[in-house]
Short mmCIF file of C-alpha atoms in Angstrom, two decimals:
data_model
loop_
_atom_site.label_atom_id
_atom_site.label_comp_id
_atom_site.label_asym_id
_atom_site.label_seq_id
_atom_site.Cartn_x
_atom_site.Cartn_y
_atom_site.Cartn_z
CA UNK A 29 4.55 243.44 1.32
CA UNK A 30 5.45 239.84 0.72
CA UNK A 31 8.11 237.87 2.59
CA UNK A 32 9.38 234.67 0.97
CA UNK A 33 11.61 231.98 2.44
CA UNK A 34 12.44 229.31 -0.13
CA UNK A 35 14.46 226.32 1.05
CA UNK A 36 15.95 223.87 -1.46
CA UNK A 37 18.41 221.00 -1.27
CA UNK A 38 18.92 218.65 1.62
CA UNK A 39 19.24 214.92 1.03
CA UNK A 40 15.52 214.75 0.24
CA UNK A 41 15.84 217.29 -2.58
CA UNK A 42 12.29 218.41 -1.83
CA UNK A 43 11.94 222.20 -1.95
CA UNK A 44 9.81 223.98 0.65
CA UNK A 45 8.56 227.56 0.44
CA UNK A 46 6.91 229.75 3.03
CA UNK A 47 5.22 232.97 1.87
CA UNK A 48 3.74 235.62 4.15
CA UNK A 49 1.80 238.64 2.88
CA UNK A 50 1.90 241.46 5.38
CA UNK A 51 -0.91 243.92 5.86
CA UNK A 52 -1.00 247.14 7.84
CA UNK A 53 -1.74 245.37 11.10
CA UNK A 54 -0.22 246.08 14.48
CA UNK A 55 2.66 243.65 13.90
CA UNK A 56 3.74 245.27 10.64
CA UNK A 57 6.38 247.50 12.20
CA UNK A 58 7.80 244.52 14.10
CA UNK A 59 8.29 242.72 10.81
CA UNK A 60 10.02 245.77 9.28
CA UNK A 61 12.40 245.97 12.24
CA UNK A 62 13.14 242.27 11.92
CA UNK A 63 13.71 242.51 8.17
CA UNK A 64 15.90 245.61 8.39
CA UNK A 65 18.04 244.05 11.15
CA UNK A 66 19.31 241.46 8.66
CA UNK A 67 22.65 242.06 6.86
CA UNK A 68 21.21 241.88 3.33
CA UNK A 69 24.38 243.19 1.69
CA UNK A 70 26.66 240.59 3.25
CA UNK A 71 25.87 237.67 0.98
CA UNK A 72 28.38 234.89 1.78
CA UNK A 73 30.32 233.17 -0.96
CA UNK A 74 30.72 229.82 0.77
CA UNK A 75 31.42 226.76 -1.37
CA UNK A 76 28.35 224.48 -1.50
CA UNK A 77 28.32 221.66 1.05
CA UNK A 78 26.73 218.28 0.29
CA UNK A 79 23.09 217.84 1.32
CA UNK A 80 22.90 221.13 3.21
CA UNK A 81 19.83 223.29 2.73
CA UNK A 82 20.06 226.40 0.57
CA UNK A 83 17.81 229.32 1.58
CA UNK A 84 16.60 232.11 -0.66
CA UNK A 85 15.03 234.93 1.32
CA UNK A 86 13.14 237.90 -0.14
CA UNK A 87 11.53 240.82 1.62
CA UNK A 88 10.93 244.50 1.03
CA UNK A 89 12.59 244.52 -2.38
CA UNK A 90 15.71 242.70 -1.25
CA UNK A 91 16.92 239.16 -1.72
CA UNK A 92 19.73 237.00 -0.44
CA UNK A 93 20.91 233.41 -0.88
CA UNK A 94 22.27 231.72 2.24
CA UNK A 95 23.52 228.23 3.02
CA UNK A 96 21.79 226.95 6.16
CA UNK A 97 25.01 227.28 8.16
CA UNK A 98 24.67 231.07 7.68
CA UNK A 99 21.07 231.29 8.84
CA UNK A 100 22.07 232.66 12.23
CA UNK A 101 21.24 235.65 14.38
CA UNK A 102 18.68 237.98 12.75
CA UNK A 103 18.38 235.67 9.73
CA UNK A 104 17.40 232.82 11.98
CA UNK A 105 14.83 235.01 13.75
CA UNK A 106 13.32 236.07 10.44
CA UNK A 107 13.25 232.56 8.99
CA UNK A 108 11.79 231.06 12.15
CA UNK A 109 9.06 233.70 12.22
CA UNK A 110 8.13 233.20 8.58
CA UNK A 111 8.05 229.44 9.13
CA UNK A 112 5.86 229.89 12.19
CA UNK A 113 3.32 232.07 10.38
CA UNK A 114 3.42 230.77 6.82
CA UNK A 115 2.05 227.47 5.58
CA UNK A 116 4.73 225.32 3.95
CA UNK A 117 4.30 224.59 0.26
CA UNK A 118 6.47 221.78 -1.02
CA UNK A 119 7.68 220.34 -4.27
CA UNK A 120 8.63 221.45 -7.74
CA UNK A 121 5.08 222.39 -8.76
CA UNK A 122 5.70 225.72 -7.03
CA UNK A 123 5.73 228.75 -9.31
CA UNK A 124 9.25 229.86 -10.25
CA UNK A 125 10.60 232.39 -7.79
CA UNK A 126 10.78 235.08 -10.44
CA UNK A 127 7.01 234.95 -10.84
CA UNK A 128 6.79 236.39 -7.35
CA UNK A 129 8.60 239.55 -8.43
CA UNK A 130 5.47 241.53 -9.19
CA UNK A 131 4.41 241.65 -5.58
CA UNK A 132 7.88 241.68 -4.10
CA UNK A 133 8.64 245.35 -4.74
CA UNK A 134 9.46 247.85 -2.09
CA UNK A 135 6.47 248.33 0.10
CA UNK A 136 4.23 251.13 -1.17
CA UNK A 137 0.65 252.23 -0.69
CA UNK A 138 -0.22 250.66 -4.05
CA UNK A 139 0.58 247.08 -3.18
CA UNK A 140 0.27 247.10 0.57
CA UNK A 141 -2.34 244.66 1.69
CA UNK A 142 -5.28 246.53 3.11
CA UNK A 143 -6.70 243.79 5.23
CA UNK A 144 -6.56 244.18 8.99
CA UNK A 145 -4.68 240.95 9.42
CA UNK A 146 -1.11 241.59 10.36
CA UNK A 147 0.04 238.58 8.45
CA UNK A 148 -1.91 236.51 6.00
CA UNK A 149 -0.56 233.42 4.38
CA UNK A 150 -1.10 232.93 0.70
CA UNK A 151 -4.24 231.10 -0.22
CA UNK A 152 -5.06 228.76 -3.03
CA UNK A 153 -5.31 231.58 -5.55
CA UNK A 154 -1.59 231.62 -6.16
CA UNK A 155 -0.54 231.48 -9.80
CA UNK A 156 0.64 228.10 -11.01
CA UNK A 157 3.26 229.09 -13.51
CA UNK A 158 5.35 226.68 -15.54
CA UNK A 159 8.41 225.25 -13.90
CA UNK A 160 11.87 226.49 -14.81
CA UNK A 161 12.90 226.23 -18.42
CA UNK A 162 13.97 222.75 -19.32
CA UNK A 163 16.52 221.53 -21.79
CA UNK A 164 20.16 220.49 -21.83
CA UNK A 165 22.49 222.92 -20.10
CA UNK B 4 52.39 186.78 4.92
CA UNK B 5 49.35 185.54 6.83
CA UNK B 6 46.04 185.24 5.05
CA UNK B 7 42.73 184.87 6.81
CA UNK B 8 39.52 183.55 5.39
CA UNK B 9 37.84 186.05 7.68
CA UNK B 10 38.95 189.60 6.89
CA UNK B 11 40.48 191.54 9.78
CA UNK B 12 37.55 193.91 10.19
CA UNK B 13 35.20 190.97 10.69
CA UNK B 14 37.63 189.52 13.19
CA UNK B 15 37.55 192.83 15.00
CA UNK B 16 33.77 192.69 15.00
CA UNK B 17 33.81 189.15 16.39
CA UNK B 18 36.35 190.09 19.01
CA UNK B 19 34.12 192.93 20.13
CA UNK B 20 30.65 191.53 19.89
CA UNK B 21 30.80 187.74 20.07
CA UNK B 22 31.89 187.68 23.67
CA UNK B 23 28.57 186.95 25.29
CA UNK B 24 27.36 184.09 23.17
CA UNK B 25 30.61 182.78 21.74
CA UNK B 26 33.41 183.55 24.17
CA UNK B 27 35.83 181.15 22.52
CA UNK B 28 35.23 182.64 19.07
CA UNK B 29 35.77 186.12 20.46
CA UNK B 30 39.06 185.13 22.05
CA UNK B 31 40.17 183.35 18.90
CA UNK B 32 39.41 186.47 16.90
CA UNK B 33 41.35 188.64 19.33
CA UNK B 34 44.27 186.21 19.09
CA UNK B 35 44.20 186.27 15.30
CA UNK B 36 44.20 190.04 15.30
CA UNK B 37 47.19 190.18 17.64
CA UNK B 38 49.09 187.72 15.47
CA UNK B 39 48.39 189.76 12.39
CA UNK B 40 49.44 193.10 13.82
CA UNK B 41 52.99 193.31 12.38
CA UNK B 42 51.76 192.22 8.98
CA UNK B 43 49.02 194.79 8.88
CA UNK B 44 51.39 197.53 9.94
CA UNK B 45 53.71 196.55 7.11
CA UNK B 46 50.81 196.62 4.66
CA UNK B 47 49.96 200.12 5.66
CA UNK B 48 53.12 201.27 3.90
CA UNK B 49 51.68 200.19 0.54
CA UNK B 50 50.43 202.78 -1.97
CA UNK B 51 47.30 204.64 -0.98
CA UNK B 52 45.05 203.13 -3.61
CA UNK B 53 44.94 199.38 -4.07
CA UNK B 54 46.10 198.02 -7.38
CA UNK B 55 43.39 195.67 -8.55
CA UNK B 56 45.31 194.55 -11.60
CA UNK B 57 43.60 193.81 -14.86
CA UNK B 58 40.47 191.89 -14.08
CA UNK B 59 42.03 190.13 -11.11
CA UNK B 60 39.71 188.66 -8.51
CA UNK B 61 38.98 190.80 -5.50
CA UNK B 62 41.08 188.64 -3.18
CA UNK B 63 44.10 190.38 -4.67
CA UNK B 64 43.74 193.61 -2.69
CA UNK B 65 47.14 194.89 -1.70
CA UNK B 66 45.89 195.67 1.78
CA UNK B 67 43.05 194.40 3.88
CA UNK B 68 40.84 196.92 5.64
CA UNK B 69 41.10 196.53 9.40
CA UNK B 70 37.56 197.39 10.43
CA UNK B 71 35.51 200.45 11.29
CA UNK B 72 36.23 202.72 14.22
CA UNK B 73 32.78 204.15 14.88
CA UNK B 74 31.68 206.78 17.37
CA UNK B 75 28.09 207.95 17.70
CA UNK B 76 27.16 211.29 19.24
CA UNK B 77 23.81 212.68 20.38
CA UNK B 78 23.13 216.36 19.64
CA UNK B 79 20.11 216.25 22.00
CA UNK B 80 18.09 218.32 19.53
CA UNK B 81 20.58 221.19 19.51
CA UNK B 82 22.50 222.23 16.40
CA UNK B 83 25.96 222.00 17.88
CA UNK B 84 28.42 219.37 16.70
CA UNK B 85 29.55 216.82 17.55
CA UNK B 86 27.24 216.55 20.59
CA UNK B 87 27.55 214.04 23.42
CA UNK B 88 29.34 210.75 22.81
CA UNK B 89 26.92 207.83 23.36
CA UNK B 90 28.51 204.79 21.73
CA UNK B 91 31.98 203.92 20.48
CA UNK B 92 33.31 200.90 18.59
CA UNK B 93 32.51 197.62 20.32
CA UNK B 94 30.34 199.18 23.02
CA UNK B 95 26.85 197.78 23.68
CA UNK B 96 23.71 199.25 22.17
CA UNK B 97 22.39 202.52 23.54
CA UNK B 98 19.28 201.79 25.57
CA UNK B 99 16.09 203.16 23.99
CA UNK B 100 17.80 205.08 21.24
CA UNK B 101 17.01 203.55 17.85
CA UNK B 102 18.69 206.42 15.99
CA UNK B 103 22.02 205.89 17.74
CA UNK B 104 21.96 202.14 17.13
CA UNK B 105 20.79 202.45 13.52
CA UNK B 106 23.58 204.94 12.90
CA UNK B 107 26.16 202.58 14.40
CA UNK B 108 24.92 199.62 12.37
CA UNK B 109 24.61 201.66 9.17
CA UNK B 110 28.18 202.91 9.43
CA UNK B 111 29.27 199.29 9.86
CA UNK B 112 27.33 198.12 6.80
CA UNK B 113 28.77 200.97 4.76
CA UNK B 114 32.32 200.22 5.88
CA UNK B 115 31.75 196.55 5.00
CA UNK B 116 30.54 197.27 1.47
CA UNK B 117 33.48 199.52 0.63
CA UNK B 118 35.91 197.06 2.25
CA UNK B 119 34.57 193.86 0.69
CA UNK B 120 33.63 195.16 -2.75
CA UNK B 121 36.46 197.63 -3.34
CA UNK B 122 39.10 196.88 -0.70
CA UNK B 123 38.66 200.44 0.57
CA UNK B 124 39.75 201.12 4.14
CA UNK B 125 37.10 203.62 5.27
CA UNK B 126 36.26 206.97 3.67
CA UNK B 127 39.83 208.02 2.99
CA UNK B 128 41.18 204.48 2.37
CA UNK B 129 43.41 205.14 5.38
CA UNK B 130 41.05 203.93 8.12
CA UNK B 131 39.52 207.29 8.96
CA UNK B 132 37.38 206.86 12.09
CA UNK B 133 33.66 207.14 11.32
CA UNK B 134 31.78 209.72 13.36
CA UNK B 135 28.04 210.33 13.27
CA UNK B 136 25.76 212.66 15.18
CA UNK B 137 22.07 211.79 15.67
CA UNK B 138 19.13 213.84 17.00
CA UNK B 139 20.48 216.97 15.29
CA UNK B 140 18.16 219.98 15.60
CA UNK B 141 14.42 219.98 16.15
CA UNK B 142 12.17 218.24 13.63
CA UNK B 143 15.12 218.47 11.27
CA UNK B 144 14.21 216.98 7.87
CA UNK B 145 17.69 216.18 6.70
CA UNK B 146 20.93 214.24 6.90
CA UNK B 147 24.26 215.54 5.66
CA UNK B 148 28.01 214.99 5.53
CA UNK B 149 29.75 218.05 6.97
CA UNK B 150 33.24 217.24 5.73
CA UNK B 151 34.13 215.31 8.87
CA UNK B 152 31.06 213.46 10.07
CA UNK B 153 27.56 212.30 9.19
CA UNK B 154 24.71 214.22 10.79
CA UNK B 155 21.12 212.95 11.06
CA UNK B 156 17.89 214.72 11.96
CA UNK B 157 14.85 213.13 13.58
CA UNK B 158 12.43 214.30 10.88
CA UNK B 159 9.27 216.28 11.52
CA UNK B 160 7.14 213.21 12.23
CA UNK B 161 4.47 214.34 9.74
CA UNK B 162 6.25 213.89 6.42
CA UNK B 163 9.57 212.35 7.44
CA UNK B 164 10.63 209.90 10.13
CA UNK B 165 14.17 209.76 11.55
CA UNK B 166 16.84 209.75 8.86
CA UNK B 167 18.91 206.93 10.39
CA UNK B 168 16.05 204.54 9.51
CA UNK B 169 17.36 204.28 5.96
CA UNK B 170 20.57 202.40 5.28
CA UNK B 171 20.69 203.78 1.72
CA UNK B 172 20.73 207.32 3.18
CA UNK B 173 23.53 206.42 5.59
CA UNK B 174 25.52 204.98 2.68
CA UNK B 175 24.69 208.09 0.66
CA UNK B 176 26.18 210.40 3.31
CA UNK B 177 29.38 208.34 3.66
CA UNK B 178 29.55 208.29 -0.13
CA UNK B 179 29.92 212.07 -0.06
CA UNK B 180 32.96 211.53 2.14
CA UNK B 181 34.47 209.11 -0.38
CA UNK B 182 33.87 211.56 -3.23
CA UNK B 183 35.42 214.37 -1.18
CA UNK B 184 38.50 212.19 -0.55
CA UNK B 185 38.91 211.31 -4.24
CA UNK B 186 37.66 213.28 -7.28
CA UNK B 187 36.17 215.98 -5.01
CA UNK B 188 33.50 216.87 -7.57
CA UNK B 189 32.22 220.37 -6.89
CA UNK B 190 28.66 220.49 -5.53
CA UNK B 191 27.16 222.56 -8.32
CA UNK B 192 25.58 221.93 -11.71
CA UNK B 193 26.43 218.70 -13.55
CA UNK B 194 29.48 217.95 -11.36
CA UNK B 195 27.21 218.37 -8.35
CA UNK B 196 24.59 216.07 -9.86
CA UNK B 197 27.35 213.48 -10.44
CA UNK B 198 28.44 213.91 -6.81
CA UNK B 199 24.82 213.28 -5.76
CA UNK B 200 24.43 210.33 -8.13
CA UNK B 201 27.59 208.64 -6.85
CA UNK B 202 26.23 208.94 -3.31
CA UNK B 203 22.96 207.35 -4.41
CA UNK B 204 24.89 204.56 -6.19
CA UNK B 205 26.96 203.83 -3.09
CA UNK B 206 23.88 204.10 -0.85
CA UNK B 207 22.04 201.54 -2.99
CA UNK B 208 25.09 199.26 -3.09
CA UNK B 209 25.42 199.36 0.70
CA UNK B 210 21.77 198.33 1.05
CA UNK B 211 22.00 195.57 -1.58
CA UNK B 212 25.29 194.26 -0.13
CA UNK B 213 23.83 194.11 3.37
CA UNK B 214 20.71 192.29 2.12
CA UNK B 215 22.40 190.05 -0.43
CA UNK B 216 20.27 191.38 -3.28
CA UNK B 217 21.29 191.23 -6.93
CA UNK B 218 20.67 193.93 -9.53
CA UNK B 219 17.46 192.31 -10.76
CA UNK B 220 15.74 191.97 -7.37
CA UNK B 221 16.98 195.20 -5.72
CA UNK B 222 14.51 198.04 -5.24
CA UNK B 223 16.94 200.76 -6.40
CA UNK B 224 15.10 203.14 -4.08
CA UNK B 225 16.87 205.76 -1.98
CA UNK B 226 15.35 206.50 1.41
CA UNK B 227 12.48 204.00 1.19
CA UNK B 228 12.06 204.08 4.98
CA UNK B 229 11.77 207.85 5.45
CA UNK B 230 8.21 208.84 4.53
CA UNK B 231 5.46 208.55 7.11
CA UNK B 232 2.30 206.64 6.25
CA UNK B 233 0.64 209.97 5.40
CA UNK B 234 2.73 210.39 2.24
CA UNK B 235 1.81 208.95 -1.17
CA UNK B 236 5.23 207.75 -2.17
CA UNK B 237 7.72 204.90 -1.89
CA UNK B 238 11.01 206.74 -1.41
CA UNK B 239 12.96 209.97 -1.94
CA UNK B 240 14.23 208.78 -5.30
CA UNK B 241 13.95 205.85 -7.68
CA UNK B 242 17.23 205.18 -9.44
CA UNK B 243 15.53 202.73 -11.78
CA UNK B 244 12.61 204.98 -12.75
CA UNK B 245 13.53 208.58 -11.90
CA UNK B 246 10.43 210.71 -11.38
CA UNK B 247 8.30 207.86 -10.00
CA UNK B 248 9.24 207.90 -6.29
CA UNK B 249 6.32 210.00 -5.04
CA UNK B 250 3.24 211.86 -6.22
CA UNK B 251 1.60 213.46 -3.23
CA UNK B 252 -0.76 216.33 -2.48
CA UNK B 253 1.67 217.78 0.02
CA UNK B 254 4.98 217.06 -1.71
CA UNK B 255 4.04 217.35 -5.35
CA UNK B 256 5.50 214.95 -7.87
CA UNK B 257 9.02 213.53 -7.89
CA UNK B 258 10.84 215.95 -10.26
CA UNK B 259 13.73 213.73 -11.31
CA UNK B 260 14.44 213.29 -15.04
CA UNK B 261 15.75 210.03 -16.48
CA UNK B 262 16.99 211.46 -19.79
CA UNK B 263 19.03 214.48 -20.92
CA UNK B 264 16.03 215.75 -22.88
CA UNK B 265 14.40 216.53 -19.52
CA UNK B 266 17.45 218.03 -17.78
CA UNK B 267 16.17 220.67 -15.35
CA UNK B 268 17.73 224.13 -15.30
CA UNK B 269 17.20 225.87 -11.95
CA UNK B 270 19.03 228.11 -9.51
CA UNK B 271 17.67 226.21 -6.52
CA UNK B 272 19.57 223.33 -4.87
CA UNK B 273 22.89 224.44 -6.44
CA UNK B 274 21.56 223.84 -9.91
CA UNK B 275 19.22 220.99 -9.08
CA UNK B 276 21.89 218.53 -7.98
CA UNK B 277 19.25 216.30 -6.32
CA UNK B 278 17.07 216.47 -9.44
CA UNK B 279 19.42 215.90 -12.37
CA UNK B 280 21.20 213.09 -10.52
CA UNK B 281 18.32 210.96 -11.86
CA UNK B 282 20.04 210.80 -15.26
CA UNK B 283 23.36 209.20 -14.17
CA UNK B 284 21.46 207.17 -11.55
CA UNK B 285 19.42 205.52 -14.28
CA UNK B 286 22.58 204.92 -16.35
CA UNK B 287 24.05 202.95 -13.44
CA UNK B 288 20.93 200.82 -12.99
CA UNK B 289 20.79 200.08 -16.73
CA UNK B 290 24.45 199.03 -16.62
CA UNK B 291 23.94 196.87 -13.54
CA UNK B 292 20.83 195.11 -14.79
CA UNK B 293 22.42 194.45 -18.20
CA UNK B 294 25.52 192.91 -16.61
CA UNK B 295 23.46 191.08 -14.00
CA UNK B 296 24.48 189.62 -10.64
CA UNK B 297 25.60 191.67 -7.67
CA UNK B 298 25.75 195.35 -8.58
CA UNK B 299 28.67 196.00 -6.24
CA UNK B 300 30.83 193.67 -8.35
CA UNK B 301 31.53 194.61 -12.00
CA UNK B 302 29.15 197.63 -12.26
CA UNK B 303 30.12 199.05 -8.88
CA UNK B 304 33.78 198.52 -9.59
CA UNK B 305 33.56 200.40 -12.92
CA UNK B 306 31.92 203.40 -11.21
CA UNK B 307 34.19 203.26 -8.14
CA UNK B 308 37.39 203.02 -10.13
CA UNK B 309 36.24 205.85 -12.37
CA UNK B 310 35.73 208.02 -9.27
CA UNK B 311 39.05 207.06 -7.68
CA UNK B 312 41.18 206.54 -10.79
CA UNK B 313 42.36 210.11 -11.21
CA UNK B 314 40.86 210.90 -14.63
CA UNK B 315 38.08 213.15 -13.28
CA UNK B 316 38.44 216.79 -12.30
CA UNK B 317 36.37 218.77 -9.79
CA UNK B 318 34.28 220.19 -12.63
CA UNK B 319 33.73 217.05 -14.70
CA UNK B 320 30.34 216.98 -16.42
CA UNK B 321 28.07 214.08 -17.41
CA UNK B 322 29.81 213.55 -20.76
CA UNK B 323 33.29 213.47 -19.19
CA UNK B 324 32.14 211.03 -16.53
CA UNK B 325 30.33 208.79 -19.03
CA UNK B 326 33.40 208.69 -21.26
CA UNK B 327 35.57 207.84 -18.25
CA UNK B 328 33.32 204.93 -17.22
CA UNK B 329 33.65 203.45 -20.71
CA UNK B 330 37.44 203.76 -20.49
CA UNK B 331 37.41 202.07 -17.07
CA UNK B 332 35.22 199.23 -18.37
CA UNK B 333 37.58 198.75 -21.31
CA UNK B 334 40.61 198.64 -19.02
CA UNK B 335 39.02 196.21 -16.56
CA UNK B 336 37.10 193.91 -18.86
CA UNK B 337 38.29 194.53 -22.41
CA UNK B 338 37.08 196.40 -25.50
CA UNK B 339 34.80 193.56 -26.64
CA UNK B 340 33.45 192.72 -23.20
CA UNK B 341 29.73 192.63 -22.35
CA UNK B 342 30.53 194.90 -19.38
CA UNK B 343 31.82 197.65 -21.65
CA UNK B 344 28.89 197.21 -24.02
CA UNK B 345 26.48 197.56 -21.10
CA UNK B 346 28.05 200.86 -20.07
CA UNK B 347 27.97 202.25 -23.63
CA UNK B 348 24.31 201.25 -24.08
CA UNK B 349 23.30 202.72 -20.71
CA UNK B 350 24.64 206.19 -21.44
CA UNK B 351 23.08 206.13 -24.91
CA UNK B 352 19.70 205.25 -23.39
CA UNK B 353 19.78 208.27 -21.05
CA UNK B 354 21.00 210.60 -23.80
CA UNK B 355 24.51 211.33 -22.55
CA UNK B 356 27.02 211.23 -25.44
CA UNK B 357 30.25 209.32 -24.95
CA UNK B 358 33.38 210.75 -26.58
CA UNK B 359 35.68 208.05 -27.90
#
């Protein structure tokens, strides 16, 4: 199972993404508890605030968009843990988030990582897809 | 009515800070301020927005800004606002706290630019006190305007240094306050990119005004002081050449476009407000360099009066804004003026159509 925390915005405008691929290690169940403790269905509808970070979080087939002011409680625990384990990847050369869909499905035996590592950050073999479609809005 | 060569906010500054070296000047400034009190109170009853008249010189402001009322707070690396008060207006520097002192000075420079160039009395044009919090969070790579105050992180130390180090970023954050108090452009899509661009314009003008730089010699960089030596880049953004600010192994390449052909569609960053701002940013630089001289004069005034003039809505897009700047230039300088021609040419160069 893959956990993604994508942070955009801020006055720098430089996006940062942390990706963690979970295997069947001893910490796996801890991650599931952490993920399931988050209120995924309570997506806030706050008006955007200038220069605040915008977080997109995906795990176990779910996704949510949160302004940084809402990254509290279990969200903060999850984000802090992903940031602690994952290696930050910055900039717009990152693959579009939708390209991560294939491995972001509900955890099953088919796509569960079989390594013994509880958490393995993504290596350099990540796909380098094109950036988001360009052109006048 | 009394008129001073030295504007009241500078008198206030002298009264506060000249005491040690120039005690007589400080007392004279205090005296002048006392004498002017009834007049300034009477002026406060004037309309909220100054009437510049048609092309009148900037000495004709209906009201003179009185001076900043700054307070700096220290969050002590927590994320609770406002934090602990460390320095208020006229108080001495905070010992061994560069962030607090840079914040104080930057708020003063920003107040001075808006006051001297546009006759604006603080963020709301009604002398709103300026509050800033420094040392927000741990290794926090950001600065923001939260609707009431500016907030600055210390940076992570690897990619970013402390965010108060950049006067253009301080001006940028206060610029968000000015936009909120006027057109209140929503922070999403093209209106959001305009909101961002106006903050970059004001941030650059604050820096140029404080350094006495004209449009030709200015760097037009935003946040030139923020990267550590480890980063291959000159700034967060280049208003003059969007997309050229950095190209680094860790950060990737500056994604800003400088033309509508390269407008970026994305769901991140509220529709890429920090990316597509490159297009109107470049239009402002083209206008300012074509007109020449100090950018906070004719070019800044066209942009500022477009923002504050009441013709924009919260959802105005690039085309609406561009059209409004041409109308402002026509009103201020005339239909055949070089200023208006510069604005028209600038928007054409970046591919934003103007409706006439």
